[in-house]
Short mmCIF file of C-alpha atoms in Angstrom, two decimals:
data_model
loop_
_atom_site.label_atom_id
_atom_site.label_comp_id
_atom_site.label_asym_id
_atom_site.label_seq_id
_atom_site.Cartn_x
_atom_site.Cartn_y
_atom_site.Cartn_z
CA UNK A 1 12.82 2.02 -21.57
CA UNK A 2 15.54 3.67 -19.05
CA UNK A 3 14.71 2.71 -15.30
CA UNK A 4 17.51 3.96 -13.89
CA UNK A 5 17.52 4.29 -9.98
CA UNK A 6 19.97 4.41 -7.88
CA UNK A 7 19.13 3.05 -4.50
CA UNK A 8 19.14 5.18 -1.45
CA UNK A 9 20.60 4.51 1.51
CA UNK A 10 21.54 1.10 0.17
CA UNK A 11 24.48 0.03 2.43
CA UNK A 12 22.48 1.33 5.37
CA UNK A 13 19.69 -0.40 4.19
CA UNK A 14 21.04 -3.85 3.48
CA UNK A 15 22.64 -4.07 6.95
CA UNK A 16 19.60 -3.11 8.33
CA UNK A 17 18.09 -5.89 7.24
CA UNK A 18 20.55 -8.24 8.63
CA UNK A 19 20.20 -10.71 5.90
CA UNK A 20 19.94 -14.32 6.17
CA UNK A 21 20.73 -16.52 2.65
CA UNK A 22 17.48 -18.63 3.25
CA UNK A 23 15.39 -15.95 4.32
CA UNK A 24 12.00 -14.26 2.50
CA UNK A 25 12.48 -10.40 2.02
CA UNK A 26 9.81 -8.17 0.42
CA UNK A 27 11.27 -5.06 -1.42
CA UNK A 28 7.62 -3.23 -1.39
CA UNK A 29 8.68 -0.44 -3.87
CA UNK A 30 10.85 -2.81 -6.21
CA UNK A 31 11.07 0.53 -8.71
CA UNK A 32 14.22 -0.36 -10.46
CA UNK A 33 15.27 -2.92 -8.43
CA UNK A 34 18.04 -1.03 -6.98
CA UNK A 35 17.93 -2.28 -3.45
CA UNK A 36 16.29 -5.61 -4.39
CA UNK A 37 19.40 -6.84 -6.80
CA UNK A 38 21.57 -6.51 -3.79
CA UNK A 39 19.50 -8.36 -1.72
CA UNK A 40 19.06 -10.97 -4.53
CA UNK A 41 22.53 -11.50 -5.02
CA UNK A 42 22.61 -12.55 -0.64
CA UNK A 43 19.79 -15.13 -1.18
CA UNK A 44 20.66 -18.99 -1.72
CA UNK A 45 18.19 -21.14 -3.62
CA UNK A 46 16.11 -21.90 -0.63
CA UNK A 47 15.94 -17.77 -0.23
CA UNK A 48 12.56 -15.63 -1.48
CA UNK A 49 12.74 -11.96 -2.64
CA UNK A 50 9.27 -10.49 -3.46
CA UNK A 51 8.83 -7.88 -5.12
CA UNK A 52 6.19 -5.42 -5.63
CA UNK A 53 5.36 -2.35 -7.50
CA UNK A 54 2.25 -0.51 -8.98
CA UNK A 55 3.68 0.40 -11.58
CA UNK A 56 4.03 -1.53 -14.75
CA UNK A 57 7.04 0.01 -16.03
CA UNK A 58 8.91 -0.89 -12.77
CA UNK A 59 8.01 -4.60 -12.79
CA UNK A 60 9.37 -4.90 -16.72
CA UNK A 61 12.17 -2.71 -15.55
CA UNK A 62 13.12 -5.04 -12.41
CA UNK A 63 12.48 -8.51 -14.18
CA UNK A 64 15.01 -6.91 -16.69
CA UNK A 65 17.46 -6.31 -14.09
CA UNK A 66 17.16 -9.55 -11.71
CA UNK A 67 16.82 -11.92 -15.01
CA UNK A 68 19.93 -13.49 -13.20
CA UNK A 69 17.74 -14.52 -10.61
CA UNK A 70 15.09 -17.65 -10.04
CA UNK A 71 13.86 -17.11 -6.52
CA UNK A 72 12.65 -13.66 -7.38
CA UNK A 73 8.56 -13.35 -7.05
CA UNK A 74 6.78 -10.35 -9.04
CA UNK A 75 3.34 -8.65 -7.68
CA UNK A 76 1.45 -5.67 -9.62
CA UNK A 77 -0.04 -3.94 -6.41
CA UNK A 78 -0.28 -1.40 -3.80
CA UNK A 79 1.95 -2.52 -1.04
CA UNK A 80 -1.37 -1.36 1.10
CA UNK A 81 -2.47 -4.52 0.08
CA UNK A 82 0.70 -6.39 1.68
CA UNK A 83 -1.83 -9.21 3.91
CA UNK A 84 -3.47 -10.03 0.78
CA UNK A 85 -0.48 -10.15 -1.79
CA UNK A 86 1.36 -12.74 1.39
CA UNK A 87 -1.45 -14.81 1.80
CA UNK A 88 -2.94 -14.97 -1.73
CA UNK A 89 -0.66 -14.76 -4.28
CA UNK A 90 2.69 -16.33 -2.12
CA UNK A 91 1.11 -18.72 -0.05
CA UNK A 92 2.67 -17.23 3.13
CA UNK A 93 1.08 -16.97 6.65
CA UNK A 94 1.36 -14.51 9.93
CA UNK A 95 5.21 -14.67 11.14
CA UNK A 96 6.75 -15.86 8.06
CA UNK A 97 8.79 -12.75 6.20
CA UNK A 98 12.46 -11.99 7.81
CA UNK A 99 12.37 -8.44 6.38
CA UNK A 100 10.65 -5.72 4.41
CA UNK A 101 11.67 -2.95 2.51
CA UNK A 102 10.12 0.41 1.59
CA UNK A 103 11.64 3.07 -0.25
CA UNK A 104 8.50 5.74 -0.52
CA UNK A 105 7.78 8.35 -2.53
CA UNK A 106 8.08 8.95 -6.09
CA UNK A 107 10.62 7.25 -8.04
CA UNK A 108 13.44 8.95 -10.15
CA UNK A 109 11.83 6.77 -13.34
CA UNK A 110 8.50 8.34 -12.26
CA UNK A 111 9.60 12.37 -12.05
CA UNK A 112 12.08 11.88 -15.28
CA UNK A 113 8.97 9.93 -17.52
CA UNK A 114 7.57 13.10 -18.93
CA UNK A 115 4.40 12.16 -19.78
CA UNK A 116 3.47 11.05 -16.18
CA UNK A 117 2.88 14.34 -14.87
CA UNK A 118 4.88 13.66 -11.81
CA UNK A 119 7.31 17.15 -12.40
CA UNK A 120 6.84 20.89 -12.79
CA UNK A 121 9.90 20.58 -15.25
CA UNK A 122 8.24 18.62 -17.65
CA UNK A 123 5.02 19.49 -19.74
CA UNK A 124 2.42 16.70 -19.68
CA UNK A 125 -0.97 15.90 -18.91
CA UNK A 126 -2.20 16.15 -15.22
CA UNK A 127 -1.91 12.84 -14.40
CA UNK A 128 0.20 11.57 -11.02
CA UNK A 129 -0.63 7.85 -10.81
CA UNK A 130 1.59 5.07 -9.61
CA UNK A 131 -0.42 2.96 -10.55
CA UNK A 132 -2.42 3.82 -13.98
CA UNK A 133 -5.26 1.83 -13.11
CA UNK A 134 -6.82 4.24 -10.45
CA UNK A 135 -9.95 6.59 -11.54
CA UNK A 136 -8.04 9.22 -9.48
CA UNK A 137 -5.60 11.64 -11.07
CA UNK A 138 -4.05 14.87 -10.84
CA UNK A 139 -6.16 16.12 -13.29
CA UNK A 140 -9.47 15.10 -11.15
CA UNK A 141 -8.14 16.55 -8.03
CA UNK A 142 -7.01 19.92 -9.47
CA UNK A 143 -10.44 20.50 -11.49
CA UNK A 144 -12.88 19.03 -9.45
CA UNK A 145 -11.85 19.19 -5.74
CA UNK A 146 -13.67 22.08 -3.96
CA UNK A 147 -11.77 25.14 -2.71
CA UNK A 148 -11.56 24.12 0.51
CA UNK A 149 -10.34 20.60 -0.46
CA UNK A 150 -7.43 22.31 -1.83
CA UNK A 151 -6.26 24.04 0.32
CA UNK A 152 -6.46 21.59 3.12
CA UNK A 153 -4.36 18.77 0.97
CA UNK A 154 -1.64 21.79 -0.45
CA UNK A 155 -1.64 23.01 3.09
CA UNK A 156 -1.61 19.41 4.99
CA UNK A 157 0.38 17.00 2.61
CA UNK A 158 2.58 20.54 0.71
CA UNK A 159 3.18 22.52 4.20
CA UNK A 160 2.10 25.10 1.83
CA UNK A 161 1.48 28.49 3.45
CA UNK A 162 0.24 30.09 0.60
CA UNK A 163 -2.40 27.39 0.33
CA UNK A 164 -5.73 29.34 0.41
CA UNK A 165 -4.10 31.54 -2.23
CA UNK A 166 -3.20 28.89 -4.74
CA UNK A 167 -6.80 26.70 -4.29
CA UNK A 168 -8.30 30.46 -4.79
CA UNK A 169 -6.56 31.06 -8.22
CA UNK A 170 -6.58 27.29 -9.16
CA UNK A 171 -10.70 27.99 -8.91
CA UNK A 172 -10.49 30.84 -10.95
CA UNK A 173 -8.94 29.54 -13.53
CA UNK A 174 -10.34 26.76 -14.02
CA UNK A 175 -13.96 28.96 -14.10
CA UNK A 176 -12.74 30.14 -17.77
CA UNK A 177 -10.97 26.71 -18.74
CA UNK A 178 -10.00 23.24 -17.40
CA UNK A 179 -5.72 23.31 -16.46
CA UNK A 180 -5.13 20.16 -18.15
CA UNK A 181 -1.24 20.29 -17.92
CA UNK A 182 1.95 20.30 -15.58
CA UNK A 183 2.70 23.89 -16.90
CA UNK A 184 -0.30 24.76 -16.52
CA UNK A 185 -0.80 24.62 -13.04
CA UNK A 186 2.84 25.73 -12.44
CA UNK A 187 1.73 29.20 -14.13
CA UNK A 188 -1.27 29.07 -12.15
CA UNK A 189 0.65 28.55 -8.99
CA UNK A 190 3.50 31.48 -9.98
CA UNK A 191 0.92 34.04 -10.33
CA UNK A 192 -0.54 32.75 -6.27
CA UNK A 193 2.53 32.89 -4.44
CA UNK A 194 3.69 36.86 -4.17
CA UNK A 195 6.76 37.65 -6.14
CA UNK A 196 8.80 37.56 -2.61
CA UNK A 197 8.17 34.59 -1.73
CA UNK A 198 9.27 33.05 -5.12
CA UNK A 199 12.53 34.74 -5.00
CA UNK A 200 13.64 32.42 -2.28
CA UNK A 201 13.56 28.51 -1.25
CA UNK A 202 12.35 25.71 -3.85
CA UNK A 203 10.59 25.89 -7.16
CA UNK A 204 7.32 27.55 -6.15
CA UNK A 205 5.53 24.57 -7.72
CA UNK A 206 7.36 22.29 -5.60
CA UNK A 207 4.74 21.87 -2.03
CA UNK A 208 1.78 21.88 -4.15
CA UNK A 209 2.97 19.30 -6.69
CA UNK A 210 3.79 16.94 -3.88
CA UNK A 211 0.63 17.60 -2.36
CA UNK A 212 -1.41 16.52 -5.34
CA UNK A 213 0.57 13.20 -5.84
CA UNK A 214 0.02 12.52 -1.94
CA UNK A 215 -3.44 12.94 -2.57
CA UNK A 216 -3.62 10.70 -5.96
CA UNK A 217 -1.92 8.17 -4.81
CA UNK A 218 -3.16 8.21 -0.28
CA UNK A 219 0.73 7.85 0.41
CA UNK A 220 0.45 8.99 3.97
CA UNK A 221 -3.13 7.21 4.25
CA UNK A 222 -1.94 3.82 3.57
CA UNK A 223 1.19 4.12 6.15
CA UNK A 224 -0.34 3.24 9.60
CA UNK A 225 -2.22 -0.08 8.88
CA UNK A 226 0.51 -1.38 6.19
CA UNK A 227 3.34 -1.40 8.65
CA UNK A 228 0.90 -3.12 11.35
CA UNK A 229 0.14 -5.80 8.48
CA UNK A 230 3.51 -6.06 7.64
CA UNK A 231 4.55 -6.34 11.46
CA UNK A 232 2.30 -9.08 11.51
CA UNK A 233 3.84 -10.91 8.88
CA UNK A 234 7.95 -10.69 10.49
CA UNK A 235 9.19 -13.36 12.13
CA UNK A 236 10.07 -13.00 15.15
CA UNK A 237 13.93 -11.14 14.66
CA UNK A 238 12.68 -10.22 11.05
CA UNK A 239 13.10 -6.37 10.42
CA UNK A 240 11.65 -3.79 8.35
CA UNK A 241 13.22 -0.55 6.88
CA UNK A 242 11.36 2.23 5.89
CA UNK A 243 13.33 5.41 3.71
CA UNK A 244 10.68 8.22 4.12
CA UNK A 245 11.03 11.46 2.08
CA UNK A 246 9.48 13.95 3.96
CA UNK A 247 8.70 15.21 7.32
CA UNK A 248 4.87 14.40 7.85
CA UNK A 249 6.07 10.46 6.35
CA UNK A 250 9.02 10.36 9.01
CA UNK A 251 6.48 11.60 11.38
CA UNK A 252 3.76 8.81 10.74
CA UNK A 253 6.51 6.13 10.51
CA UNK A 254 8.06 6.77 13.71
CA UNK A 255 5.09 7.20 15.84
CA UNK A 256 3.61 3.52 14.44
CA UNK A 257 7.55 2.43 15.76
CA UNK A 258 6.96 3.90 18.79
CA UNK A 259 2.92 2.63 19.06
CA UNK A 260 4.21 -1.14 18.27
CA UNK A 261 7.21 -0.76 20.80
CA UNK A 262 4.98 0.72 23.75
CA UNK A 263 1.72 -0.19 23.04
CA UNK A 264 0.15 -0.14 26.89
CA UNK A 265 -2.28 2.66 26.73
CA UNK A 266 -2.45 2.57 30.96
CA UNK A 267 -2.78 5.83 32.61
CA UNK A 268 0.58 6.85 33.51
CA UNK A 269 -0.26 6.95 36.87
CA UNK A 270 -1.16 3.31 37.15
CA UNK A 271 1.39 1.20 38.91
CA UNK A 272 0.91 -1.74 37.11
CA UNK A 273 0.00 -2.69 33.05
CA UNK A 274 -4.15 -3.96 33.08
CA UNK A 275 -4.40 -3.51 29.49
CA UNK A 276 -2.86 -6.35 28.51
CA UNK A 277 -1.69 -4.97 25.41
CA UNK A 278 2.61 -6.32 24.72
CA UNK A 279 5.43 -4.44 22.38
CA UNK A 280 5.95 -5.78 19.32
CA UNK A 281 8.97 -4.47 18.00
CA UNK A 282 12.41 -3.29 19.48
CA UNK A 283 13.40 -0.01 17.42
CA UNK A 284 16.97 -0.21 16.18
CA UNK A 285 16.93 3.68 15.07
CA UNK A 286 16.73 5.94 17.87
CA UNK A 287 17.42 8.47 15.75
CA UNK A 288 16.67 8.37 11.44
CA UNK A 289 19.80 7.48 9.49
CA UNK A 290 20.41 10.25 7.15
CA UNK A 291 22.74 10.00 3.79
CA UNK A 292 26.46 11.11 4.15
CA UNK A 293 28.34 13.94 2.54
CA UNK A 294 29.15 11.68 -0.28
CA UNK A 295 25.74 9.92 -1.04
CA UNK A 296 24.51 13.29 -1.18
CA UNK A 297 27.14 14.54 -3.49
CA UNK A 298 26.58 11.63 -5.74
CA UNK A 299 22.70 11.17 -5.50
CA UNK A 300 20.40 14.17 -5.56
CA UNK A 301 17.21 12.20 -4.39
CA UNK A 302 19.12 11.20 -1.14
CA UNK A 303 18.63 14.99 -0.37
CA UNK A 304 16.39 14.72 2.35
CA UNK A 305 16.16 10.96 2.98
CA UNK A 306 15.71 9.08 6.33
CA UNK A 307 15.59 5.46 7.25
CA UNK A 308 13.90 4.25 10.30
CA UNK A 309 14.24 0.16 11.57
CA UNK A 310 12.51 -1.81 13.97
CA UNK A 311 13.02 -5.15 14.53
CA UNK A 312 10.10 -7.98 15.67
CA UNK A 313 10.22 -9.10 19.43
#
């Protein structure tokens, strides 16, 4: 099986991290291992990359690729799970990890595997998952999520504004049948969004797809407490980089930065801090780091990429 990735951001991303050779790095989407054979290759013996995926094609895929390497830990999980998957299957405790590593979204393995039902370019069954182990799939959402429930997600998680139109034909159709595949749904969705609307912009398919693979998998649901947990877990001067995909990701990510780095929740007005309550973190980005002209040239899933750091106090 072909798991080709390649990694975004990855310069960026491995000085971010600010590598030591004996340190213990997570790579929390290991996908194809992209960023984590770099990091690998900066570890000495007494160094610890772990690496962890739901998927089972991108564990196989990364053992593959880091065979080279003995200090390399594998985990089958949700990296929502991070406290548990430290302290249970590593053996690690609270301030004990020098850096973390998240690359979200889907993966270039995921969109190109057909019969995933990840892309409106492919025809395959409804199906979405990371990981295949969940109940919930594409095809759950799309026939038995009420009308309202639609439209929220497409509208919330796609930034869809033809939303209530698309849940309303979705319902219809699936009155006379169940839309069981990828091309189904796209036809479904071309005949929702007016004929202008489709002339311009991205594939018309494009917000509502991504809204129904938020949903399957809770991407955006998972966000706040994981990077808390995984705060936890940094030593002190540990980092952890984050490559987000979309806006309402960036948007979560950088206001948990900005929550761990001023965390007082004292009236403004109040001369002094009472609530007790101390940063966390220094953030190192400011601003997101975005891909250059010739990443984005070379790389079409940089296209919209940002990486945020923060570093523990």
């Amino acid at each position: 099986m072909n798991f080709e990735h390649i990694p975004v951001l990855l310069d960026e991303c491995i000085k971010g991290l600010n590598i030591v050779s004996d340190g213990i790095y997570a790579d929390c989407t290991l996908g194809g291992a992209g960023h984590s054979s770099y990091i690998a290759s900066m570890l000495n013996e007494k160094g610890m990359l772990i690496g962890i995926d739901q998927d089972a094609n991108a564990i196989e895929a990364a053992k593959k690729r880091l065979k080279d390497y003995s200090n390399v830990k594998y985990v089958r999980d949700n990296f929502s799970n991070i406290k548990n998957i430290l302290v249970e299957n590593i053996g690690l405790g609270q301030e004990s990890v020098n850096g973390f590593l998240l690359d979200l979204g889907v993966s270039s393995h995921q969109l190109d595997e057909a019969d995933r039902g990840f892309s409106y370019n492919h025809n395959a069954p409804l199906d979405m998952r990371m990981d295949q182990r969940s109940p919930l799939s594409a095809y759950v959402v799309v026939n038995e999520y009420t009308k309202e429930e639609l439209a929220r997600i497409i509208k919330d998680y796609g930034e869809e504004r033809w939303a209530k139109r698309i849940a309303e034909f979705i319902i219809n159709e699936r009155k006379i049948k169940p839309i069981e595949t990828t091309f189904e749904l796209v036809s479904v969705i071309k005949k929702a969004v007016p004929k202008g609307a489709r002339a311009d912009g991205p594939h018309p398919a494009k917000r509502t797809f991504q809204a129904i693979r938020i949903e399957v998998n809770n991407e955006l649901g998972i966000l706040e407490s994981t990077v808390n947990d995984m705060v936890d877990f940094l030593k002190p001067g540990g980092r952890i980089c984050i490559i987000t995909f979309h806006s309402l990701e960036d948007r979560i990510i950088k206001n948990v930065f900005r929550n761990l780095e001023n965390p007082c929740t004292c009236p403004r007005d109040f001369p002094v801090c009472i609530c007790g309550k101390k940063p966390k973190v220094k953030v190192i980005t400011r601003k997101p780091i975005l891909p250059g002209q010739e990443e984005l040239e070379n790389n079409r899933r940089a296209h919209s990429a940002k990486l945020r750091i923060a570093e523990k106090l």
